[in-house]
Structures are given as structure tokens and as C-alpha cells.
Short mmCIF file of C-alpha atoms and ligand atoms in Angstrom, two decimals:
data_model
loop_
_atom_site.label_atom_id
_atom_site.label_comp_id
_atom_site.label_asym_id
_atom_site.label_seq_id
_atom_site.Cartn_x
_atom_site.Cartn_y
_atom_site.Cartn_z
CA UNK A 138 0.00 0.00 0.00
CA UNK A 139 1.17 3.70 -1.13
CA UNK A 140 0.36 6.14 2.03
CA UNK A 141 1.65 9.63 2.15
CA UNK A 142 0.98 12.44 4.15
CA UNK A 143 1.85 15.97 3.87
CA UNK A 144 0.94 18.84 6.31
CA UNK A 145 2.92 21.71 5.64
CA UNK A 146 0.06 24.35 6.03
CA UNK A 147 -0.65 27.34 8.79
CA UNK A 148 -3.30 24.64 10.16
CA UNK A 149 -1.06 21.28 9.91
CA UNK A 150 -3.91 20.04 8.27
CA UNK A 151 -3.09 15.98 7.10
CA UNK A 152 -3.85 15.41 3.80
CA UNK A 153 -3.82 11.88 2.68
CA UNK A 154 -2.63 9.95 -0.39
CA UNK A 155 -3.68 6.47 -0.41
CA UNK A 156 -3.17 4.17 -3.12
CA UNK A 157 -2.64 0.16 -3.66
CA UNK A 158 0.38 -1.42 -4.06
CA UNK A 159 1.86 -1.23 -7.71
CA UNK A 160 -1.85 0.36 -8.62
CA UNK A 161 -1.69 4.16 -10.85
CA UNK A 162 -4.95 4.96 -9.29
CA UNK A 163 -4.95 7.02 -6.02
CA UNK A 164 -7.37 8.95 -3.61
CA UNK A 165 -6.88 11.91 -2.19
CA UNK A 166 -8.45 12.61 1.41
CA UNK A 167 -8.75 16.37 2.43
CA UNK A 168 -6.61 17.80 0.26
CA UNK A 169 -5.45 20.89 2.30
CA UNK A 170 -4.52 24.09 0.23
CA UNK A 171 -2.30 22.86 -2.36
CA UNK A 172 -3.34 21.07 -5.14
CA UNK A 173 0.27 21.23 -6.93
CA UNK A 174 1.58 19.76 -3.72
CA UNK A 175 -0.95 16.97 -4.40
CA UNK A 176 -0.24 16.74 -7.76
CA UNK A 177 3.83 16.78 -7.57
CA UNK A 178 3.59 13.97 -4.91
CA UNK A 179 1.51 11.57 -6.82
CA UNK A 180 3.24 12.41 -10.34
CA UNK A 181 6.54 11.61 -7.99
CA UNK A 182 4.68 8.36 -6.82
CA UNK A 183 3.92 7.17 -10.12
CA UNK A 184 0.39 7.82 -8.99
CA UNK A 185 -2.69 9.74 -10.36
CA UNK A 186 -5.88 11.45 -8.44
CA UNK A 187 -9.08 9.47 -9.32
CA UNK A 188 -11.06 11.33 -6.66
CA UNK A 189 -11.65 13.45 -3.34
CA UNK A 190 -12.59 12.53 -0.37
CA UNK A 191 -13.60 15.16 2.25
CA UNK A 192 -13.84 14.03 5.80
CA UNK A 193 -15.71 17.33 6.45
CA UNK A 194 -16.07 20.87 5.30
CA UNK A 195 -13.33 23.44 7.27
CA UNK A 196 -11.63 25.33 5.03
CA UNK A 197 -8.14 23.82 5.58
CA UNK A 198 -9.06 20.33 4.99
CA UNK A 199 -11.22 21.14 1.63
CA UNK A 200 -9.31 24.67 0.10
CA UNK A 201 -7.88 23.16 -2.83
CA UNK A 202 -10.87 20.52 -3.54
CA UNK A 203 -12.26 22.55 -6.03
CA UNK A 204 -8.73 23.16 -7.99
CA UNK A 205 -7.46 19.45 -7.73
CA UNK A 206 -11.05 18.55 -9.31
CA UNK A 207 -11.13 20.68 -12.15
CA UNK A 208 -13.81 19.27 -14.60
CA UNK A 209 -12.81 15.56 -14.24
CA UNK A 210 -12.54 14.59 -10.30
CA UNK A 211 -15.31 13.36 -8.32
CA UNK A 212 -15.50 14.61 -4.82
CA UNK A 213 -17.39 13.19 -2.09
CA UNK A 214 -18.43 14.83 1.16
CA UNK A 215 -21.43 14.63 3.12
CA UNK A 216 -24.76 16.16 2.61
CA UNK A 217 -24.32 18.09 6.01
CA UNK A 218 -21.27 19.78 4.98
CA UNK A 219 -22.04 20.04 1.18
CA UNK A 220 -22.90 24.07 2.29
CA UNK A 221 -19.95 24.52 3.48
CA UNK A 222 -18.16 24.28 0.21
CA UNK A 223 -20.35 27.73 -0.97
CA UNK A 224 -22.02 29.45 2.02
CA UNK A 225 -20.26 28.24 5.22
CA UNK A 226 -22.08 31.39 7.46
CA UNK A 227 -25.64 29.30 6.62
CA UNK A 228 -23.54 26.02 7.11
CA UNK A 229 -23.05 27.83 10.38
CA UNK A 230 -19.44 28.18 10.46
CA UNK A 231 -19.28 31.63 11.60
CA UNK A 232 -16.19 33.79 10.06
CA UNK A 233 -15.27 31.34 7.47
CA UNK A 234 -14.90 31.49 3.71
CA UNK A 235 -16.20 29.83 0.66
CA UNK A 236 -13.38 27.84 -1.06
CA UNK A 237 -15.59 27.07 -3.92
CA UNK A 238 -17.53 23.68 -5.02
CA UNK A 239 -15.69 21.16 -7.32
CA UNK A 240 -17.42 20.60 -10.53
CA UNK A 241 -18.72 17.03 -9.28
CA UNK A 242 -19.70 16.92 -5.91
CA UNK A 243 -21.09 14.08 -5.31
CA UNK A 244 -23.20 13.78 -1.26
CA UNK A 245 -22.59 10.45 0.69
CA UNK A 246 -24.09 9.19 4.00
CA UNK A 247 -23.39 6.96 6.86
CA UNK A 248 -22.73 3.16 5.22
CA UNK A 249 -22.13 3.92 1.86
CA UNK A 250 -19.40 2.21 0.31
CA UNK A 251 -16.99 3.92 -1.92
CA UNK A 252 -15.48 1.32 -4.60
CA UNK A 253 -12.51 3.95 -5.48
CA UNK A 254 -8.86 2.84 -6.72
CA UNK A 255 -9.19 -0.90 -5.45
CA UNK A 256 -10.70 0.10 -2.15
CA UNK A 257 -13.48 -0.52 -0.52
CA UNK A 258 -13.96 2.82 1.69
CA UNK A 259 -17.35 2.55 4.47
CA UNK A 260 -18.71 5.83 4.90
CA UNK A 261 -19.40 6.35 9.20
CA UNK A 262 -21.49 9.62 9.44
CA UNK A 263 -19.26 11.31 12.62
CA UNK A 264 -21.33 14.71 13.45
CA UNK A 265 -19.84 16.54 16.12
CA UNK A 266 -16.92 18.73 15.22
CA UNK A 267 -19.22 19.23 12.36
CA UNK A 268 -22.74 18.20 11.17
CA UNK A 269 -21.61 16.32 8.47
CA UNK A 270 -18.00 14.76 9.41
CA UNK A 271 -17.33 11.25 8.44
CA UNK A 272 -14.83 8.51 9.08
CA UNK A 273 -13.76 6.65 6.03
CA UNK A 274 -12.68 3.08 6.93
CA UNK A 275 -11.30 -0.19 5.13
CA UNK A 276 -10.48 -3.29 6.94
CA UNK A 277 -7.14 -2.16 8.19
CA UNK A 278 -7.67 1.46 8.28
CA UNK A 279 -9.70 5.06 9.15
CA UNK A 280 -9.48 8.27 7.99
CA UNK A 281 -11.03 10.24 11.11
CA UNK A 282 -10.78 13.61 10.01
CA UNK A 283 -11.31 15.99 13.43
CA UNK A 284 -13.07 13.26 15.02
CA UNK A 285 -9.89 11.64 16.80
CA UNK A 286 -6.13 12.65 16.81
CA UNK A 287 -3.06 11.06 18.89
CA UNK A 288 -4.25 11.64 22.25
CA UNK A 289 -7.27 13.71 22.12
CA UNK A 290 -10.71 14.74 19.74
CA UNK A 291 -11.55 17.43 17.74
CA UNK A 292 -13.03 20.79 18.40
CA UNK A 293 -16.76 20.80 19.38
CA UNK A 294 -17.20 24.24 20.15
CA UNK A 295 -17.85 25.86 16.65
CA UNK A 296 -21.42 27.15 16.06
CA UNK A 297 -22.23 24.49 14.06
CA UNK A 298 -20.80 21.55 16.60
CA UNK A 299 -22.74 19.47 18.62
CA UNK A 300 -20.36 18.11 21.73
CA UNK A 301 -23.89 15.20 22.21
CA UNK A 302 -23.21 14.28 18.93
CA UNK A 303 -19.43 13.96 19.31
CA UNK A 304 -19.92 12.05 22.20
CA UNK A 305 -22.23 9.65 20.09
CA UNK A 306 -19.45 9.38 17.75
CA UNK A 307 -16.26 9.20 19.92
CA UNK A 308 -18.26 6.48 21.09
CA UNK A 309 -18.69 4.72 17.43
CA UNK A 310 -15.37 5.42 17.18
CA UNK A 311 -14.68 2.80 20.44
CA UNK A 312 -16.64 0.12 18.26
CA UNK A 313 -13.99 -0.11 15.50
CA UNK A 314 -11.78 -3.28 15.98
CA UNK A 315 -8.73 -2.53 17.99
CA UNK A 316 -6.20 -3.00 15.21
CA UNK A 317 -7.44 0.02 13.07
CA UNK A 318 -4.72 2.07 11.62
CA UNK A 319 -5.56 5.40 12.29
CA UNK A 320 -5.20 8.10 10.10
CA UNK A 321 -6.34 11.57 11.48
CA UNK A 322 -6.92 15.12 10.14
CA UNK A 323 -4.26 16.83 12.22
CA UNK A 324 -1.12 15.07 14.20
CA UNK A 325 0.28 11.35 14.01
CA UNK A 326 -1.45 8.72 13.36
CA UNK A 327 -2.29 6.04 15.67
CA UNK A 328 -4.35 2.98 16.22
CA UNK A 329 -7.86 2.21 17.82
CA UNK A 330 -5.99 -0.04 20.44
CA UNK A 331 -3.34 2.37 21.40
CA UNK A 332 -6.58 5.67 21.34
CA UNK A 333 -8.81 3.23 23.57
CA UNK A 334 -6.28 2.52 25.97
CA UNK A 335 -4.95 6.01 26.48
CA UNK A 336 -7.00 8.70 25.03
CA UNK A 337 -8.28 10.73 28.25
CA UNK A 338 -11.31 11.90 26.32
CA UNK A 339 -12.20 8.27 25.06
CA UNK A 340 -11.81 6.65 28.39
CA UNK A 341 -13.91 9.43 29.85
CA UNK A 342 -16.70 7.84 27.85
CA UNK A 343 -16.11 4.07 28.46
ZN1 ZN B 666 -12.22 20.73 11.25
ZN1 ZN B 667 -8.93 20.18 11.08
#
């Protein structure tokens, strides 16, 4: 498996490049603010984009969606975030701004499954930080977005959060099988074993 990582932005923002061993196809999730970053990394990889994944609509995890998709890339977020990509004061994100909406958005919602460059990525809706954040998971691995990083959880204090909801799904999050890789939207990433045993804010919950 190709997995690369680069967070060189004011926010440290992850963005993820995931792709199969010896496949061309990649996916990008969150693609931060630089799409020639994306690009020069893959093209370096042997590796092209085949499409977007958002794990949730803040600025610094979606700014250069719309760019990296031009006319041809599909790119997923949920239905709760979509706004974000063109209003985000009615999404309810207070001071934000627009980044502008890819050519092909296309919505998605908790337990679809994404059949994108040999994966098999499960969509688990993950409000909280934001109405419409999402985990996207394979057998071995999540993308958690602002959900859960090395040692502690997201934000849930914006206008649009809901700290019930991200209790709901910090608790989903304790249902995925303790081998998980774990591949957040800010920081290292980790495991489910190594967040349940020693994440102050998950064992809160338990
Ligand atoms: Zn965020
Ligand atoms: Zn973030």
C-alpha cells in the first residue's frame, strides 16, 4: 500500500494519499490548500488522483478541492457539509470562507461504500466537530478527520458543533476493531488499540 501524508500548512492540516500497491490509481483525502503539492507527490509516486474525499467541510481540509477537481474529479463529502463548500455562514461556520464547489460533488451518507482505486472505503457519518463529518474506513484502516487525533478529539465548540453528537461518535469510534490504523486530520497517526487505551477523552466515555 502507497500512504503519504503531507501537512505543511498554517493549520497542519493531514492530507492523505492512499493508493494500492503497484496500482496508478490514487485517492486523495482532504486535500489541504495545495493542489500542486498533491499533484507533484503523486506524479513523484507514479500515482494519479481518481477522486476526493472530504472528511468534512473546514476550510483547511477542503481549500484546494475545487482546484485538484477541475472538470474531471469526483468529490465526495457529506450532505451536512455540502454548504460549506459555498455558504459556510448558513452552514453555520461563523467567520469562514467559501473555497468554492468542485465541478462534481457528489453527497454520501453513513454506510455507503466507496469502490474507489481498489478500495473498498465505508462511509461512518461522525457529526460533532461538524454536522456532516465522516470517518472513512477499510479493513485495516480510518481516515477520522477531526473526530480523533493522537491523544485527544476534535473541536466541538464551533457554532455548528454538537459536543452530544461527538460524544455519540467518539463512542462509534470505540466500536472499530482494535487494530485500526488510524489516520487523522491533524497530528500522528495512531491505532484504535493504542486511542482506547490512552486517550483521556475516550476513556472518559467508556
Ligand atoms: Zn475541522
Ligand atoms: Zn482540522
Amino acid at each position: 500500500m502507497y500512504l503519504e501524508a503531507f501537512s505543511d500548512n498554517p493549520y497542519a492540516t493531514n492530507c492523505w494519499l492512499l493508493a494500492g500497491q503497484g496500482s496508478e490509481e490514487a485517492i486523495v483525502v482532504d486535500p489541504g490548500f495545495s493542489a500542486d503539492r498533491v499533484r507533484s507527490l503523486l506524479r513523484a509516486a507514479g500515482k494519479r488522483p481518481v477522486a476526493v474525499l472530504a472528511t468534512h467541510g473546514h476550510y483547511d481540509h477542503v481549500g484546494a478541492g475545487a482546484e485538484l477537481c477541475g472538470a474531471e474529479l469526483p468529490f465526495y463529502i457529506h450532505k451536512e457539509d455540502e454548504l460549506a463548500l459555498s455558504d459556510p455562514e448558513a452552514w453555520g461556520a461563523g467567520g469562514a470562507f467559501a473555497v468554492g464547489r468542485p465541478a462534481d460533488v457528489r453527497t454520501i451518507s453513513d454506510g455507503d461504500v466507496l469502490s474507489l482505486a481498489g478500495f473498498d472505503l465505508e462511509v461512518v457519518h461522525t457529526p460533532g466537530h461538524t454536522p456532516g463529518s465522516v470517518c472513512f474506513r477499510t479493513e485495516d484502516l480510518v481516515f477520522t478527520g477531526d473526530l480523533v487525533f493522537r491523544g485527544t478529539v476534535g473541536r466541538y465548540d464551533f457554532p455548528n458543533s454538537s459536543p452530544k453528537a461527538m460524544s455519540r461518535s467518539l463512542r462509534r469510534f470505540l466500536t472499530f476493531p482494535d487494530e485500526l490504523e488510524v489516520y487523522p486530520g491533524h497530528q500522528l497517526p495512531t491505532t484504535v488499540a493504542i486511542e482506547r487505551a490512552t486517550n483521556p477523552y475516550l476513556q472518559a466515555l467508556a
